[in-house]
Amino acid sequence: MNALIKKPAFKIVTLILLILLTFIVSLQTGAIQIQPVDVLRTLVGLGSERDALILFEFRLPRMVIALLVGAALAVSGAILQSISQNELADPGILGINTGAGLAVVIFIYFFQGSLTGVSQLSIFIMPLFAFIGAAFAAFLIYIFAWKKGITPVRLILVGIAVNAAFSALLIVIQLRMAPNDFMQATIWLTGSIWGSTWSYVVTILPWLLILVPLAIYKARTLNVMQVGTESAISLGVSMEKERRFLLILAVALAAISVAVAGGIAFLGLVAPHIARKLVGPQHQIMIPTATLVGAFILLAADMIGRNVLAPSEIPVGIVIAIIGAPYFLYLLMRTP
Amino acid sequence: MGRQSAVTTLEKAKARSKPSHAILVIGFGFVLLTAALVLSISFGAANISVGTIWDAITAFNPTLTEHQIIYDIRIPRALGAALVGSFLAVSGAIMQGMTRNPLGEPSIMGVMDGAALAIAIMFAFSASISGTSLMVAAFIGAGAGAAFVFFIGSFARGGLTPAKLALAGVTVGAFLSAISSGIAIHFNVAQDISFWFAGGLAGMSWSNLQMIVPVAIGGLTLAIILSRSVTVLSLGEDVAKGLGQRILLIKTLGVIVVLLLTGAGVAVAGAIGFIGLVIPHITRGLVGVDYRYIIPCSAVLGALLLVLADLAARIINAPFETPVGAMTALIGVPFFLYLARRDGRKL
């Protein structure tokens, strides 16, 4: 029995079961409770119209988005932690989220009026803007942290600075918005998957289907990176090129998440850690595990956010920060 | 460290300080500050000439609108900016000296986010809030936030490196502001609180000034009394012990000064970042490493910077006001980057 529990396969199966269980519970709970029997009936097409509307148009797309975004952030964090050789790296702390957020808010501010609400077009353009913003932030961080190479500490400090500058610009733009837009922007910036629709899913799913397998494909390179630069060079990996490629990969994943779910901090940090504890540091297995952990955490956090203060909702980003920050501090205290 | 070598270290440090520069900084600083205050008072939605300002001060006529604007709005705002700027700069100087951490400052050490959370709670749970209770809440919140960061720091394995303290500060800040946002959204007071968090001197009134003047007198006096001990602490605890300093007492008093000054600043002007980081470094560059000079000079230069930042915040996008907290962040971040790069190896 003990040997079985220690097997990675067992842990992965357990994770999948946990996700399924949370998924089922999450389908039933919310501002309107739906009985398990009715959920089943609705899923096979025999439920009431009201239940079908709630499940298919509101709850399911939102839960699928939670799973996808959780997975994307987890992979992004795992890559960042390996290439910076710093286990405290995370797209949120590094300012990549804020960069994407700033770009999207600029987009909303200038174009929202002309597009009347979140139109079909803006759903497809927003991820693009988010990517540009995130890439710009990553570029700035890379440039400023570069001084005969990149040290992990400098990377993080520069990330903190870029984050602060972008936040300052954000608040300048935000305060010029109409109160209604402002509230939306605030909720969105703290990270929320409220109002997700199937078009969001359709927009990001193809990207994730390319990027996540790509990260797993690069697992061996990531393994080498984590060992350290010098041994990596001696192993014949052309470090800077690989590092840049992986950085772009991580930024793209973070940007996609921010575009549909706003600035969710700490998930990209926590999920790879938990995965590493579960299955060890080998990226071939760690990255797939991290995607599951990330998906599970975000799904569960969204369920919590929907129910704790019901009928009003707590954006999922806040739930993650309240849970994730203490975990981060615990990690910080343990790191020598 | 023995007493003799401790004394030598202190003497060396004193040799690297420049008292004559300090006098110059304070002298010129006051002249510039006066000019900035006059500019700040004359500039606004209605531009007012210096002559009118002089009249309003020497021969106040309550029937003139311009005199009223000057007296009720412009003067308290300008003086408030000066006081808050000096509070934040002195807080930063004391934090950097006591922790020997170049990145020490109220806005990234949990102090501001703690105060902001306390204020968010006040906004959410009481319909009418008196200035005094806001200020008390801000003190308590600032204290709790700082205690949180230092608690984490002191239990960290391998001690409290500057990078760790910065990370702990940022994380505690994220945690506290997540709770603030939750409160803001749940109680539908997000924009009120954001305006306030962003740092604003627009609401400064004489009654606000009345509240912070006692803090200014008490806090700044205590800071100057402590300044010699801060110099000793900034040379390291070994030196401080060698010179027979009562480290615990000094640190406690230092923390109290920081909380008083930051709490009062946040309570009347919101979360204004990076002044506490930038000014002490600039001052150290000008007058050397003795905190007996750094603290008063920081006070003058901090006042000058915030009055100017507040003025810029009004000019850049007139007639709208740009949040002054964003202004100071945009000034402060390049400086932070410079420090992070310069001290990168040590950090």
Tab-separated table of C-alpha atoms in Angstrom, chain B:
chain	number	residue	atom	x	y	z
B	1	MET	CA	33.726	43.967	18.805
B	2	GLY	CA	35.680	45.761	21.500
B	3	ARG	CA	34.894	49.266	22.581
B	4	GLN	CA	38.088	50.638	21.080
B	5	SER	CA	37.470	49.296	17.576
B	6	ALA	CA	33.827	50.317	17.800
B	7	VAL	CA	34.861	53.864	18.564
B	8	THR	CA	37.272	53.751	15.614
B	9	THR	CA	34.489	52.601	13.281
B	10	LEU	CA	32.266	55.401	14.500
B	11	GLU	CA	35.031	57.960	14.039
B	12	LYS	CA	35.648	56.739	10.510
B	13	ALA	CA	31.964	57.059	9.726
B	14	LYS	CA	31.892	60.574	11.155
B	15	ALA	CA	34.855	61.453	8.997
B	16	ARG	CA	32.774	60.452	5.983
B	17	SER	CA	29.971	62.852	6.894
B	18	LYS	CA	29.813	66.425	5.733
B	19	PRO	CA	28.238	68.807	8.253
B	20	SER	CA	28.866	71.859	6.073
B	21	HIS	CA	26.944	70.199	3.242
B	22	ALA	CA	24.124	69.501	5.642
B	23	ILE	CA	23.831	73.188	6.505
B	24	LEU	CA	23.816	74.033	2.805
B	25	VAL	CA	21.184	71.385	2.055
B	26	ILE	CA	18.934	72.646	4.823
B	27	GLY	CA	19.452	76.304	3.838
B	28	PHE	CA	18.884	75.824	0.114
B	29	GLY	CA	16.214	73.234	0.838
B	30	PHE	CA	14.193	75.766	2.815
B	31	VAL	CA	14.527	78.405	0.103
B	32	LEU	CA	13.409	75.948	-2.575
B	33	LEU	CA	10.647	74.626	-0.339
B	34	THR	CA	9.305	78.142	0.181
B	35	ALA	CA	9.348	78.744	-3.567
B	36	ALA	CA	7.620	75.410	-4.194
B	37	LEU	CA	4.976	76.208	-1.577
B	38	VAL	CA	4.266	79.565	-3.214
B	39	LEU	CA	4.010	77.889	-6.632
B	40	SER	CA	1.748	75.219	-5.208
B	41	ILE	CA	-0.515	77.826	-3.628
B	42	SER	CA	-0.732	79.990	-6.721
B	43	PHE	CA	-1.294	77.205	-9.213
B	44	GLY	CA	-4.602	75.436	-9.696
B	45	ALA	CA	-7.928	75.534	-11.471
B	46	ALA	CA	-7.797	79.262	-10.821
B	47	ASN	CA	-4.295	80.665	-11.083
B	48	ILE	CA	-3.618	83.207	-8.416
B	49	SER	CA	-0.856	85.797	-8.437
B	50	VAL	CA	1.801	85.933	-5.761
B	51	GLY	CA	0.615	89.402	-4.788
B	52	THR	CA	-2.862	88.089	-4.035
B	53	ILE	CA	-1.355	85.267	-1.972
B	54	TRP	CA	0.556	87.818	0.058
B	55	ASP	CA	-2.613	89.856	0.557
B	56	ALA	CA	-4.550	86.766	1.583
B	57	ILE	CA	-1.976	85.965	4.235
B	58	THR	CA	-1.364	89.481	5.556
B	59	ALA	CA	-4.794	91.023	5.045
B	60	PHE	CA	-7.311	88.200	4.770
B	61	ASN	CA	-10.630	89.295	3.346
B	62	PRO	CA	-13.294	86.566	3.727
B	63	THR	CA	-15.562	88.137	1.105
B	64	LEU	CA	-13.025	87.565	-1.702
B	65	THR	CA	-13.309	84.155	-3.380
B	66	GLU	CA	-9.623	84.077	-4.202
B	67	HIS	CA	-8.685	84.665	-0.580
B	68	GLN	CA	-11.014	81.897	0.458
B	69	ILE	CA	-9.518	79.482	-2.045
B	70	ILE	CA	-6.065	80.310	-0.824
B	71	TYR	CA	-6.928	80.067	2.816
B	72	ASP	CA	-9.278	77.082	2.822
B	73	ILE	CA	-7.845	74.928	0.038
B	74	ARG	CA	-4.433	75.870	-1.239
B	75	ILE	CA	-2.525	76.622	1.966
B	76	PRO	CA	-3.613	73.532	3.883
B	77	ARG	CA	-2.894	71.397	0.830
B	78	ALA	CA	0.594	72.792	0.330
B	79	LEU	CA	1.486	72.587	4.016
B	80	GLY	CA	0.002	69.097	4.246
B	81	ALA	CA	2.111	67.938	1.316
B	82	ALA	CA	5.228	69.352	2.960
B	83	LEU	CA	4.512	67.656	6.286
B	84	VAL	CA	3.584	64.276	4.804
B	85	GLY	CA	6.633	64.370	2.546
B	86	SER	CA	8.901	64.964	5.505
B	87	PHE	CA	7.168	62.196	7.497
B	88	LEU	CA	7.700	59.600	4.796
B	89	ALA	CA	11.302	60.595	4.098
B	90	VAL	CA	12.240	60.485	7.786
B	91	SER	CA	10.466	57.121	8.213
B	92	GLY	CA	12.421	55.731	5.298
B	93	ALA	CA	15.706	57.084	6.641
B	94	ILE	CA	15.131	55.496	10.047
B	95	MET	CA	14.075	52.179	8.510
B	96	GLN	CA	17.095	52.058	6.241
B	97	GLY	CA	19.442	52.989	9.062
B	98	MET	CA	18.054	50.569	11.623
B	99	THR	CA	17.706	47.603	9.286
B	100	ARG	CA	20.878	48.409	7.312
B	101	ASN	CA	18.756	47.648	4.293
B	102	PRO	CA	19.037	49.899	1.244
B	103	LEU	CA	15.550	48.939	0.108
B	104	GLY	CA	13.846	49.749	3.399
B	105	GLU	CA	10.876	52.064	3.109
B	106	PRO	CA	7.298	52.263	4.374
B	107	SER	CA	5.516	51.424	1.132
B	108	ILE	CA	7.226	48.105	0.492
B	109	MET	CA	7.479	46.895	4.064
B	110	GLY	CA	3.839	46.198	4.810
B	111	VAL	CA	3.439	49.451	6.736
B	112	MET	CA	1.351	51.197	4.101
B	113	ASP	CA	-0.735	48.219	3.084
B	114	GLY	CA	-1.500	47.562	6.737
B	115	ALA	CA	-2.655	51.130	7.231
B	116	ALA	CA	-4.621	50.979	3.983
B	117	LEU	CA	-6.405	47.800	5.059
B	118	ALA	CA	-7.370	49.388	8.375
B	119	ILE	CA	-8.770	52.365	6.478
B	120	ALA	CA	-10.661	50.094	4.078
B	121	ILE	CA	-12.280	48.419	7.071
B	122	MET	CA	-13.232	51.816	8.462
B	123	PHE	CA	-14.751	52.870	5.132
B	124	ALA	CA	-16.733	49.668	4.866
B	125	PHE	CA	-18.088	49.427	8.366
B	126	SER	CA	-18.859	52.931	9.480
B	127	ALA	CA	-21.037	55.403	7.665
B	128	SER	CA	-19.477	58.548	9.036
B	129	ILE	CA	-15.824	58.429	9.879
B	130	SER	CA	-14.091	61.053	11.940
B	131	GLY	CA	-10.573	62.053	11.011
B	132	THR	CA	-9.261	61.005	14.402
B	133	SER	CA	-10.620	57.498	14.212
B	134	LEU	CA	-9.197	57.123	10.696
B	135	MET	CA	-5.822	58.130	12.003
B	136	VAL	CA	-5.972	55.759	14.964
B	137	ALA	CA	-6.981	52.958	12.603
B	138	ALA	CA	-4.108	53.830	10.276
B	139	PHE	CA	-1.607	53.635	13.157
B	140	ILE	CA	-2.885	50.268	14.256
B	141	GLY	CA	-2.904	48.959	10.704
B	142	ALA	CA	0.591	50.271	10.005
B	143	GLY	CA	1.849	48.624	13.175
B	144	ALA	CA	0.232	45.308	12.348
B	145	GLY	CA	1.589	45.330	8.790
B	146	ALA	CA	5.133	46.129	9.893
B	147	ALA	CA	5.014	43.570	12.691
B	148	PHE	CA	3.877	40.957	10.187
B	149	VAL	CA	6.803	41.632	7.825
B	150	PHE	CA	9.411	41.693	10.564
B	151	PHE	CA	7.961	38.568	12.159
B	152	ILE	CA	8.321	36.698	8.864
B	153	GLY	CA	11.767	38.164	8.373
B	154	SER	CA	13.068	37.251	11.792
B	155	PHE	CA	12.062	33.609	11.369
B	156	ALA	CA	13.621	33.310	7.918
B	157	ARG	CA	16.402	30.779	7.588
B	158	GLY	CA	19.719	32.418	6.830
B	159	GLY	CA	18.636	35.769	8.246
B	160	LEU	CA	16.949	38.735	6.791
B	161	THR	CA	18.708	39.615	3.557
B	162	PRO	CA	17.529	42.783	1.781
B	163	ALA	CA	16.036	40.747	-1.048
B	164	LYS	CA	14.131	38.577	1.408
B	165	LEU	CA	12.812	41.551	3.286
B	166	ALA	CA	11.680	43.116	0.012
B	167	LEU	CA	9.951	39.890	-1.035
B	168	ALA	CA	8.343	39.433	2.359
B	169	GLY	CA	7.182	43.048	2.253
B	170	VAL	CA	5.724	42.699	-1.219
B	171	THR	CA	3.981	39.450	-0.327
B	172	VAL	CA	2.523	40.713	2.915
B	173	GLY	CA	1.436	43.768	0.945
B	174	ALA	CA	-0.268	41.567	-1.656
B	175	PHE	CA	-1.980	39.587	1.079
B	176	LEU	CA	-3.239	42.643	2.940
B	177	SER	CA	-4.361	44.415	-0.210
B	178	ALA	CA	-6.182	41.276	-1.383
B	179	ILE	CA	-8.219	41.499	1.799
B	180	SER	CA	-8.708	45.229	1.213
B	181	SER	CA	-9.937	44.571	-2.331
B	182	GLY	CA	-12.310	41.901	-1.088
B	183	ILE	CA	-13.756	44.376	1.393
B	184	ALA	CA	-13.886	47.111	-1.240
B	185	ILE	CA	-15.785	44.945	-3.705
B	186	HIS	CA	-18.102	43.368	-1.176
B	187	PHE	CA	-19.140	46.703	0.282
B	188	ASN	CA	-19.089	48.483	-3.057
B	189	VAL	CA	-16.668	51.177	-1.971
B	190	ALA	CA	-13.881	50.296	-4.425
B	191	GLN	CA	-13.516	53.616	-6.157
B	192	ASP	CA	-13.685	55.639	-2.938
B	193	ILE	CA	-10.944	53.513	-1.479
B	194	SER	CA	-8.865	53.506	-4.668
B	195	PHE	CA	-8.936	57.265	-4.880
B	196	TRP	CA	-7.792	57.324	-1.353
B	197	PHE	CA	-5.140	54.588	-1.707
B	198	ALA	CA	-3.727	56.318	-4.755
B	199	GLY	CA	-2.642	59.083	-2.467
B	200	GLY	CA	-4.334	62.389	-2.587
B	201	LEU	CA	-3.714	65.697	-0.952
B	202	ALA	CA	-6.834	67.203	-2.472
B	203	GLY	CA	-8.876	66.668	0.657
B	204	MET	CA	-6.371	68.299	2.983
B	205	SER	CA	-8.026	70.701	5.393
B	206	TRP	CA	-7.036	72.724	8.415
B	207	SER	CA	-8.544	70.110	10.700
B	208	ASN	CA	-6.359	67.437	9.026
B	209	LEU	CA	-3.368	69.658	9.608
B	210	GLN	CA	-4.342	70.155	13.218
B	211	MET	CA	-4.300	66.413	13.647
B	212	ILE	CA	-0.894	65.826	12.135
B	213	VAL	CA	0.974	68.803	13.543
B	214	PRO	CA	1.301	67.236	17.006
B	215	VAL	CA	2.540	64.051	15.351
B	216	ALA	CA	4.996	66.100	13.362
B	217	ILE	CA	6.359	67.800	16.460
B	218	GLY	CA	6.506	64.610	18.520
B	219	GLY	CA	7.670	62.247	15.792
B	220	LEU	CA	10.256	64.469	14.169
B	221	THR	CA	11.694	65.560	17.522
B	222	LEU	CA	12.020	61.963	18.630
B	223	ALA	CA	13.610	61.116	15.275
B	224	ILE	CA	16.231	63.817	15.756
B	225	ILE	CA	16.898	62.700	19.328
B	226	LEU	CA	17.362	59.138	18.066
B	227	SER	CA	19.499	60.148	15.113
B	228	ARG	CA	22.861	59.579	16.771
B	229	SER	CA	21.843	56.097	17.867
B	230	VAL	CA	20.558	55.330	14.378
B	231	THR	CA	23.991	56.205	13.009
B	232	VAL	CA	25.558	53.762	15.426
B	233	LEU	CA	23.033	51.049	14.565
B	234	SER	CA	23.609	51.625	10.867
B	235	LEU	CA	27.244	50.647	11.413
B	236	GLY	CA	26.166	47.237	12.653
B	237	GLU	CA	24.976	45.727	15.905
B	238	ASP	CA	28.530	44.789	16.885
B	239	VAL	CA	29.556	48.430	16.826
B	240	ALA	CA	26.400	49.409	18.665
B	241	LYS	CA	27.074	46.853	21.400
B	242	GLY	CA	30.712	47.920	21.584
B	243	LEU	CA	29.586	51.478	22.244
B	244	GLY	CA	27.198	50.315	24.942
B	245	GLN	CA	24.007	51.156	23.051
B	246	ARG	CA	20.724	49.824	24.363
B	247	ILE	CA	19.814	48.278	21.037
B	248	LEU	CA	16.375	46.995	21.977
B	249	LEU	CA	15.272	50.354	23.395
B	250	ILE	CA	16.573	52.264	20.370
B	251	LYS	CA	14.899	49.884	17.940
B	252	THR	CA	11.602	50.046	19.796
B	253	LEU	CA	11.655	53.834	19.801
B	254	GLY	CA	12.646	53.836	16.122
B	255	VAL	CA	9.730	51.585	15.219
B	256	ILE	CA	7.366	53.836	17.171
B	257	VAL	CA	8.589	56.899	15.267
B	258	VAL	CA	8.167	55.101	11.922
B	259	LEU	CA	4.646	54.000	12.788
B	260	LEU	CA	3.630	57.437	14.071
B	261	LEU	CA	4.907	59.245	11.017
B	262	THR	CA	3.726	56.732	8.398
B	263	GLY	CA	0.375	56.209	10.081
B	264	ALA	CA	-0.296	59.941	10.178
B	265	GLY	CA	0.867	60.377	6.579
B	266	VAL	CA	-1.310	57.551	5.274
B	267	ALA	CA	-4.298	58.668	7.292
B	268	VAL	CA	-4.407	62.124	5.719
B	269	ALA	CA	-2.848	61.567	2.289
B	270	GLY	CA	-3.224	57.918	1.321
B	271	ALA	CA	-0.514	55.514	0.312
B	272	ILE	CA	2.298	57.547	-1.214
B	273	GLY	CA	5.210	55.328	-2.105
B	274	PHE	CA	8.890	55.615	-2.818
B	275	ILE	CA	9.598	58.997	-1.171
B	276	GLY	CA	10.861	57.050	1.819
B	277	LEU	CA	13.173	55.137	-0.479
B	278	VAL	CA	14.523	57.867	-2.713
B	279	ILE	CA	15.066	60.805	-0.382
B	280	PRO	CA	17.267	59.135	2.257
B	281	HIS	CA	19.553	57.786	-0.491
B	282	ILE	CA	19.877	61.168	-2.158
B	283	THR	CA	20.474	62.781	1.221
B	284	ARG	CA	23.127	60.226	2.101
B	285	GLY	CA	24.846	61.047	-1.166
B	286	LEU	CA	24.822	64.747	-0.251
B	287	VAL	CA	25.682	64.812	3.447
B	288	GLY	CA	27.374	61.481	4.194
B	289	VAL	CA	26.524	58.685	6.611
B	290	ASP	CA	25.750	60.500	9.873
B	291	TYR	CA	22.049	60.312	10.632
B	292	ARG	CA	22.212	63.487	12.739
B	293	TYR	CA	22.471	65.223	9.361
B	294	ILE	CA	20.555	62.718	7.249
B	295	ILE	CA	17.335	62.943	9.259
B	296	PRO	CA	16.774	66.726	9.241
B	297	CYS	CA	17.963	67.017	5.631
B	298	SER	CA	15.654	64.157	4.594
B	299	ALA	CA	12.766	65.976	6.242
B	300	VAL	CA	13.406	69.125	4.190
B	301	LEU	CA	14.031	67.315	0.904
B	302	GLY	CA	11.067	64.956	1.417
B	303	ALA	CA	8.813	67.967	1.956
B	304	LEU	CA	10.195	69.579	-1.186
B	305	LEU	CA	9.697	66.445	-3.289
B	306	LEU	CA	6.091	65.876	-2.240
B	307	VAL	CA	5.083	69.509	-2.716
B	308	LEU	CA	6.566	69.372	-6.233
B	309	ALA	CA	5.048	65.949	-6.992
B	310	ASP	CA	1.661	67.224	-5.868
B	311	LEU	CA	2.081	70.272	-8.091
B	312	ALA	CA	3.057	68.073	-11.045
B	313	ALA	CA	0.090	65.797	-10.362
B	314	ARG	CA	-2.187	68.819	-10.811
B	315	ILE	CA	-0.445	70.168	-13.914
B	316	ILE	CA	0.152	67.054	-16.038
B	317	ASN	CA	-3.430	66.298	-16.883
B	318	ALA	CA	-5.312	69.434	-15.819
B	319	PRO	CA	-8.125	69.878	-14.973
B	320	PHE	CA	-7.983	66.259	-13.741
B	321	GLU	CA	-5.666	65.316	-10.941
B	322	THR	CA	-3.164	62.546	-11.459
B	323	PRO	CA	-2.808	60.520	-8.243
B	324	VAL	CA	0.263	61.797	-6.441
B	325	GLY	CA	1.092	58.262	-5.277
B	326	ALA	CA	1.446	57.254	-8.920
B	327	MET	CA	3.632	60.299	-9.551
B	328	THR	CA	6.036	59.426	-6.755
B	329	ALA	CA	6.122	55.782	-7.870
B	330	LEU	CA	7.061	56.830	-11.375
B	331	ILE	CA	9.842	59.005	-9.960
B	332	GLY	CA	10.908	56.355	-7.465
B	333	VAL	CA	10.950	53.231	-9.606
B	334	PRO	CA	13.924	54.191	-11.803
B	335	PHE	CA	15.774	54.889	-8.594
B	336	PHE	CA	14.824	51.516	-7.144
B	337	LEU	CA	16.067	49.905	-10.370
B	338	TYR	CA	19.340	51.753	-10.036
B	339	LEU	CA	19.776	50.538	-6.443
B	340	ALA	CA	18.831	46.972	-7.365
B	341	ARG	CA	21.444	46.970	-10.106
B	342	ARG	CA	24.141	48.690	-8.084
B	343	ASP	CA	23.748	46.531	-5.008
B	344	GLY	CA	22.824	43.487	-7.072
B	345	ARG	CA	25.847	41.515	-6.056
B	346	LYS	CA	25.462	42.178	-2.358
B	347	LEU	CA	21.730	41.553	-2.397
